[in-house]
PDB file of C-alpha atoms in Angstrom:
ATOM      1  CA  MET K   5      13.273  16.710 -62.114  1.00 91.00           C
ATOM      2  CA  LYS K   6      13.048  15.114 -58.848  1.00 88.00           C
ATOM      3  CA  LEU K   7       9.610  15.308 -56.874  1.00 89.00           C
ATOM      4  CA  PHE K   8      10.792  15.410 -52.906  1.00 87.00           C
ATOM      5  CA  ASP K   9       7.838  14.384 -50.548  1.00 88.00           C
ATOM      6  CA  LEU K  10       7.344  12.687 -47.528  1.00 90.00           C
ATOM      7  CA  GLU K  11       5.499   8.969 -47.129  1.00 91.00           C
ATOM      8  CA  PRO K  12       3.280   8.047 -44.567  1.00 93.00           C
ATOM      9  CA  ASP K  13       3.420   4.600 -43.369  1.00 94.00           C
ATOM     10  CA  ALA K  14       0.240   3.003 -44.527  1.00 95.00           C
ATOM     11  CA  GLU K  15      -0.262   0.488 -41.274  1.00 97.00           C
ATOM     12  CA  MET K  16       0.483   4.239 -39.223  1.00 98.00           C
ATOM     13  CA  SER K  17      -2.604   6.268 -38.365  1.00 97.00           C
ATOM     14  CA  PRO K  18      -2.884   9.600 -40.623  1.00 97.00           C
ATOM     15  CA  THR K  19      -1.196  12.104 -38.985  1.00 97.00           C
ATOM     16  CA  VAL K  20       1.310   9.261 -36.767  1.00 98.00           C
ATOM     17  CA  GLY K  21       2.286   8.267 -40.839  1.00 97.00           C
ATOM     18  CA  LEU K  22       3.240  11.759 -41.563  1.00 97.00           C
ATOM     19  CA  LEU K  23       5.415  12.738 -38.054  1.00 97.00           C
ATOM     20  CA  HIS K  24       7.564   9.322 -38.611  1.00 98.00           C
ATOM     21  CA  SER K  25       7.874   9.709 -42.601  1.00 97.00           C
ATOM     22  CA  MET K  26      10.177  13.193 -41.193  1.00 97.00           C
ATOM     23  CA  VAL K  27      12.031  11.109 -39.027  1.00 97.00           C
ATOM     24  CA  THR K  28      12.243   8.211 -41.672  1.00 97.00           C
ATOM     25  CA  TYR K  29      13.859  10.549 -44.149  1.00 96.00           C
ATOM     26  CA  ASN K  30      16.350  12.053 -41.609  1.00 96.00           C
ATOM     27  CA  TYR K  31      17.293   8.164 -40.951  1.00 96.00           C
ATOM     28  CA  GLN K  32      17.267   7.604 -44.569  1.00 96.00           C
ATOM     29  CA  ARG K  33      18.948  10.477 -45.545  1.00 96.00           C
ATOM     30  CA  LEU K  34      22.366  10.041 -42.579  1.00 97.00           C
ATOM     31  CA  ASN K  35      22.598   6.112 -43.864  1.00 97.00           C
ATOM     32  CA  ARG K  36      23.735   8.049 -47.316  1.00 97.00           C
ATOM     33  CA  LEU K  37      25.845  10.205 -45.582  1.00 97.00           C
ATOM     34  CA  VAL K  38      27.850   8.160 -43.394  1.00 97.00           C
ATOM     35  CA  ILE K  39      27.712   4.650 -46.039  1.00 96.00           C
ATOM     36  CA  GLY K  40      31.168   3.269 -47.470  1.00 95.00           C
ATOM     37  CA  LEU K  41      33.057   5.690 -45.062  1.00 96.00           C
ATOM     38  CA  THR K  42      36.560   3.922 -43.630  1.00 96.00           C
ATOM     39  CA  GLN K  43      37.501   2.927 -39.327  1.00 96.00           C
ATOM     40  CA  ASP K  44      39.296   6.264 -39.408  1.00 95.00           C
ATOM     41  CA  GLN K  45      36.778   8.066 -41.411  1.00 96.00           C
ATOM     42  CA  ILE K  46      33.943   7.063 -38.987  1.00 97.00           C
ATOM     43  CA  ASP K  47      36.390   6.920 -35.390  1.00 96.00           C
ATOM     44  CA  TYR K  48      38.025  10.845 -36.437  1.00 95.00           C
ATOM     45  CA  LYS K  49      37.533  12.898 -33.339  1.00 93.00           C
ATOM     46  CA  GLY K  50      38.270  16.596 -35.537  1.00 89.00           C
ATOM     47  CA  PRO K  51      41.832  17.753 -36.501  1.00 86.00           C
ATOM     48  CA  ASN K  52      42.732  18.770 -33.044  1.00 88.00           C
ATOM     49  CA  ASN K  53      41.265  15.674 -31.666  1.00 89.00           C
ATOM     50  CA  GLU K  54      38.461  17.182 -29.295  1.00 90.00           C
ATOM     51  CA  LEU K  55      34.654  16.757 -31.220  1.00 93.00           C
ATOM     52  CA  ASN K  56      32.256  13.839 -31.242  1.00 95.00           C
ATOM     53  CA  SER K  57      32.991  11.333 -34.216  1.00 96.00           C
ATOM     54  CA  ILE K  58      30.329  10.185 -36.770  1.00 97.00           C
ATOM     55  CA  ALA K  59      30.557   6.151 -34.913  1.00 98.00           C
ATOM     56  CA  GLN K  60      29.808   8.521 -31.362  1.00 97.00           C
ATOM     57  CA  LEU K  61      26.940  10.429 -32.787  1.00 97.00           C
ATOM     58  CA  LEU K  62      25.442   7.660 -34.566  1.00 98.00           C
ATOM     59  CA  ARG K  63      25.387   5.326 -31.072  1.00 98.00           C
ATOM     60  CA  HIS K  64      24.384   8.677 -30.074  1.00 97.00           C
ATOM     61  CA  LEU K  65      21.556   8.484 -31.980  1.00 97.00           C
ATOM     62  CA  ALA K  66      20.443   4.921 -31.269  1.00 97.00           C
ATOM     63  CA  VAL K  67      20.211   5.414 -28.141  1.00 97.00           C
ATOM     64  CA  VAL K  68      18.152   8.942 -27.841  1.00 96.00           C
ATOM     65  CA  ASP K  69      15.724   7.263 -30.268  1.00 97.00           C
ATOM     66  CA  LEU K  70      15.773   3.897 -27.169  1.00 98.00           C
ATOM     67  CA  HIS K  71      15.179   6.457 -25.319  1.00 97.00           C
ATOM     68  CA  TRP K  72      12.192   7.982 -27.082  1.00 97.00           C
ATOM     69  CA  VAL K  73      10.463   4.090 -27.909  1.00 97.00           C
ATOM     70  CA  TYR K  74      10.610   3.358 -24.510  1.00 97.00           C
ATOM     71  CA  ARG K  75       8.992   7.178 -23.769  1.00 96.00           C
ATOM     72  CA  LEU K  76       6.408   6.953 -26.048  1.00 96.00           C
ATOM     73  CA  GLN K  77       4.711   4.038 -24.455  1.00 95.00           C
ATOM     74  CA  SER K  78       5.723   5.420 -20.855  1.00 93.00           C
ATOM     75  CA  SER K  79       7.903   2.860 -20.042  1.00 94.00           C
ATOM     76  CA  GLU K  80      11.797   2.405 -18.722  1.00 94.00           C
ATOM     77  CA  VAL K  81      14.481   0.682 -21.325  1.00 96.00           C
ATOM     78  CA  PRO K  82      14.671  -2.272 -20.113  1.00 96.00           C
ATOM     79  CA  SER K  83      18.457  -3.335 -18.528  1.00 95.00           C
ATOM     80  CA  GLU K  84      19.626  -6.189 -20.695  1.00 96.00           C
ATOM     81  CA  LEU K  85      19.857  -2.943 -23.926  1.00 96.00           C
ATOM     82  CA  THR K  86      21.897   0.067 -21.815  1.00 94.00           C
ATOM     83  CA  GLY K  87      23.779  -2.722 -21.073  1.00 93.00           C
ATOM     84  CA  LYS K  88      23.979  -3.169 -25.099  1.00 94.00           C
ATOM     85  CA  PHE K  89      23.697   0.126 -26.280  1.00 93.00           C
ATOM     86  CA  GLY K  90      25.344   2.281 -23.368  1.00 92.00           C
ATOM     87  CA  PRO K  91      24.254   5.210 -21.777  1.00 92.00           C
ATOM     88  CA  MET K  92      23.098   8.739 -23.865  1.00 91.00           C
ATOM     89  CA  TYR K  93      26.028  10.255 -21.816  1.00 91.00           C
ATOM     90  CA  ASP K  94      28.795   9.363 -20.007  1.00 92.00           C
ATOM     91  CA  GLU K  95      29.659  10.621 -15.857  1.00 92.00           C
ATOM     92  CA  GLU K  96      31.415  14.125 -17.464  1.00 92.00           C
ATOM     93  CA  GLY K  97      27.576  14.233 -19.144  1.00 90.00           C
ATOM     94  CA  LYS K  98      29.736  14.513 -22.884  1.00 93.00           C
ATOM     95  CA  LEU K  99      28.665  11.800 -25.194  1.00 95.00           C
ATOM     96  CA  PRO K 100      30.393   7.973 -24.577  1.00 95.00           C
ATOM     97  CA  SER K 101      33.442   7.055 -26.077  1.00 93.00           C
ATOM     98  CA  VAL K 102      33.407   4.514 -29.367  1.00 95.00           C
ATOM     99  CA  ARG K 103      36.726   3.282 -31.379  1.00 95.00           C
ATOM    100  CA  ASN K 104      37.072   0.416 -33.544  1.00 96.00           C
ATOM    101  CA  VAL K 105      33.144  -0.246 -33.628  1.00 97.00           C
ATOM    102  CA  PRO K 106      32.460  -1.632 -37.870  1.00 98.00           C
ATOM    103  CA  LEU K 107      30.625   0.896 -39.097  1.00 98.00           C
ATOM    104  CA  HIS K 108      27.723  -1.724 -40.683  1.00 98.00           C
ATOM    105  CA  VAL K 109      27.410  -2.224 -36.314  1.00 98.00           C
ATOM    106  CA  LEU K 110      26.703   0.654 -35.906  1.00 98.00           C
ATOM    107  CA  LEU K 111      23.944   0.849 -38.489  1.00 98.00           C
ATOM    108  CA  GLU K 112      23.126  -2.569 -37.504  1.00 97.00           C
ATOM    109  CA  GLU K 113      21.618  -1.279 -34.048  1.00 97.00           C
ATOM    110  CA  TYR K 114      20.485   1.759 -34.729  1.00 97.00           C
ATOM    111  CA  GLU K 115      17.631  -0.045 -37.650  1.00 98.00           C
ATOM    112  CA  GLN K 116      16.640  -1.806 -35.523  1.00 97.00           C
ATOM    113  CA  ILE K 117      15.788   0.470 -32.797  1.00 98.00           C
ATOM    114  CA  GLN K 118      14.020   2.083 -36.082  1.00 98.00           C
ATOM    115  CA  ASP K 119      12.511  -0.664 -36.524  1.00 98.00           C
ATOM    116  CA  MET K 120      11.187  -0.715 -32.731  1.00 98.00           C
ATOM    117  CA  PHE K 121      10.125   2.846 -33.488  1.00 98.00           C
ATOM    118  CA  ARG K 122       8.051   1.897 -36.498  1.00 98.00           C
ATOM    119  CA  GLU K 123       6.058  -1.263 -34.758  1.00 98.00           C
ATOM    120  CA  VAL K 124       5.567   1.743 -31.587  1.00 98.00           C
ATOM    121  CA  CYS K 125       4.006   4.221 -34.358  1.00 98.00           C
ATOM    122  CA  LYS K 126       2.077   1.246 -35.797  1.00 98.00           C
ATOM    123  CA  LYS K 127       0.092   1.120 -32.719  1.00 98.00           C
ATOM    124  CA  LEU K 128      -0.530   4.817 -32.046  1.00 98.00           C
ATOM    125  CA  SER K 129      -4.126   6.453 -32.782  1.00 98.00           C
ATOM    126  CA  ASP K 130      -3.826  10.310 -33.529  1.00 98.00           C
ATOM    127  CA  ALA K 131      -5.463  10.970 -30.910  1.00 98.00           C
ATOM    128  CA  ASP K 132      -2.615   9.533 -28.922  1.00 98.00           C
ATOM    129  CA  LEU K 133      -0.006  12.156 -30.076  1.00 98.00           C
ATOM    130  CA  ASP K 134      -2.291  14.279 -26.848  1.00 98.00           C
ATOM    131  CA  LYS K 135      -1.053  12.012 -24.682  1.00 97.00           C
ATOM    132  CA  VAL K 136       1.919  13.635 -22.223  1.00 97.00           C
ATOM    133  CA  VAL K 137       4.693  11.147 -21.578  1.00 96.00           C
ATOM    134  CA  PRO K 138       7.893  11.692 -19.121  1.00 92.00           C
ATOM    135  CA  PHE K 139      10.728  13.014 -20.356  1.00 91.00           C
ATOM    136  CA  GLU K 140      13.707  13.706 -19.506  1.00 88.00           C
ATOM    137  CA  ASN K 141      15.266  15.832 -15.652  1.00 89.00           C
ATOM    138  CA  GLY K 142      11.040  15.707 -14.632  1.00 90.00           C
ATOM    139  CA  ASN K 143       9.340  17.285 -17.381  1.00 94.00           C
ATOM    140  CA  SER K 144       7.399  15.864 -20.168  1.00 95.00           C
ATOM    141  CA  SER K 145       5.933  16.538 -23.820  1.00 96.00           C
ATOM    142  CA  THR K 146       3.232  15.422 -25.511  1.00 97.00           C
ATOM    143  CA  ILE K 147       3.692  11.639 -28.131  1.00 98.00           C
ATOM    144  CA  ARG K 148       3.736  14.608 -30.993  1.00 98.00           C
ATOM    145  CA  TRP K 149       5.911  16.235 -29.761  1.00 97.00           C
ATOM    146  CA  GLY K 150       9.277  13.710 -28.999  1.00 97.00           C
ATOM    147  CA  ILE K 151       8.044  11.710 -32.396  1.00 98.00           C
ATOM    148  CA  TRP K 152       8.984  15.249 -33.928  1.00 97.00           C
ATOM    149  CA  HIS K 153      11.614  15.596 -31.984  1.00 96.00           C
ATOM    150  CA  ILE K 154      13.473  12.681 -33.565  1.00 96.00           C
ATOM    151  CA  ALA K 155      13.739  13.725 -36.417  1.00 95.00           C
ATOM    152  CA  ASP K 156      14.790  16.776 -35.053  1.00 96.00           C
ATOM    153  CA  HIS K 157      17.149  15.443 -33.494  1.00 95.00           C
ATOM    154  CA  SER K 158      18.968  13.570 -36.266  1.00 95.00           C
ATOM    155  CA  ARG K 159      18.907  15.892 -38.353  1.00 94.00           C
ATOM    156  CA  HIS K 160      20.367  18.375 -35.680  1.00 94.00           C
ATOM    157  CA  HIS K 161      23.643  15.515 -35.613  1.00 95.00           C
ATOM    158  CA  TYR K 162      23.777  15.711 -39.611  1.00 96.00           C
ATOM    159  CA  SER K 163      24.537  17.867 -39.778  1.00 94.00           C
ATOM    160  CA  SER K 164      27.512  17.651 -37.315  1.00 93.00           C
ATOM    161  CA  ILE K 165      28.623  14.870 -39.530  1.00 96.00           C
ATOM    162  CA  VAL K 166      29.009  17.190 -42.048  1.00 95.00           C
ATOM    163  CA  GLN K 167      31.601  19.455 -40.849  1.00 92.00           C
ATOM    164  CA  LEU K 168      33.263  16.142 -39.743  1.00 92.00           C
ATOM    165  CA  LYS K 169      33.308  14.869 -43.450  1.00 92.00           C
ATOM    166  CA  LYS K 170      35.115  18.177 -45.177  1.00 89.00           C
ATOM    167  CA  SER K 171      37.471  18.324 -42.186  1.00 86.00           C
ATOM    168  CA  PHE K 172      39.004  14.581 -43.057  1.00 81.00           C
ATOM    169  CA  GLU K 173      38.285  15.888 -46.600  1.00 78.00           C
ATOM    170  CA  GLY K 174      40.373  19.000 -46.108  1.00 72.00           C
ATOM    171  CA  GLU K 175      37.789  21.203 -47.110  1.00 54.00           C
ATOM    172  CA  LEU K 176      37.801  23.283 -44.378  1.00 46.00           C
TER     173      LEU K 176
END
C-alpha cells in the first residue's frame, strides 16, 4: 500500500514549505504524465487541430510560473527572460504556438523556473504570506494565494494534457 502525503521542504518555513510542496507534487506529477512522449504527440493539437498542444501547455505553465517568481518579489520579469520564454499569450489572447521544441528542452526550461521558484520560497517567512503583490490587470493577491494558484494552475492543465493523450491514443 502506498502512503500519499505532501513533503514540505525543510529549508522553508512551515506553511511556505507546505504550499511549495503542493507545487512540487503537481510539477512532478505533470512530468511523469508527459515523459516518453514523441515530438508528434507533444505537438498534437487535437483531431481538428483546434486545441492547445502539450508543448504549448508546458511552455505556458513555465511562463506563468516565471511571472509568479517575479510577482512574489514584486518585480517585473527581466526582458531577457521574456525574450527567451516568450509571452503568456499571443496578440489574439491565445497561447503562443510552440512546435518542434523537444520535450526535454521544455522540461529543462520548466525545471529551471521551478528551481527559481524554490529559491524565492526559501527566502519567505510564514509572515510574508500575508504580503500583497501585484497580479494581472491591476489586481493584487497575497503571496499565499499566489503560491496556491501556481499549484492549482498546474492541476488544471494536467487534466487538459490527459484529455489530449486520450485523444491521440484513440480513447476518445
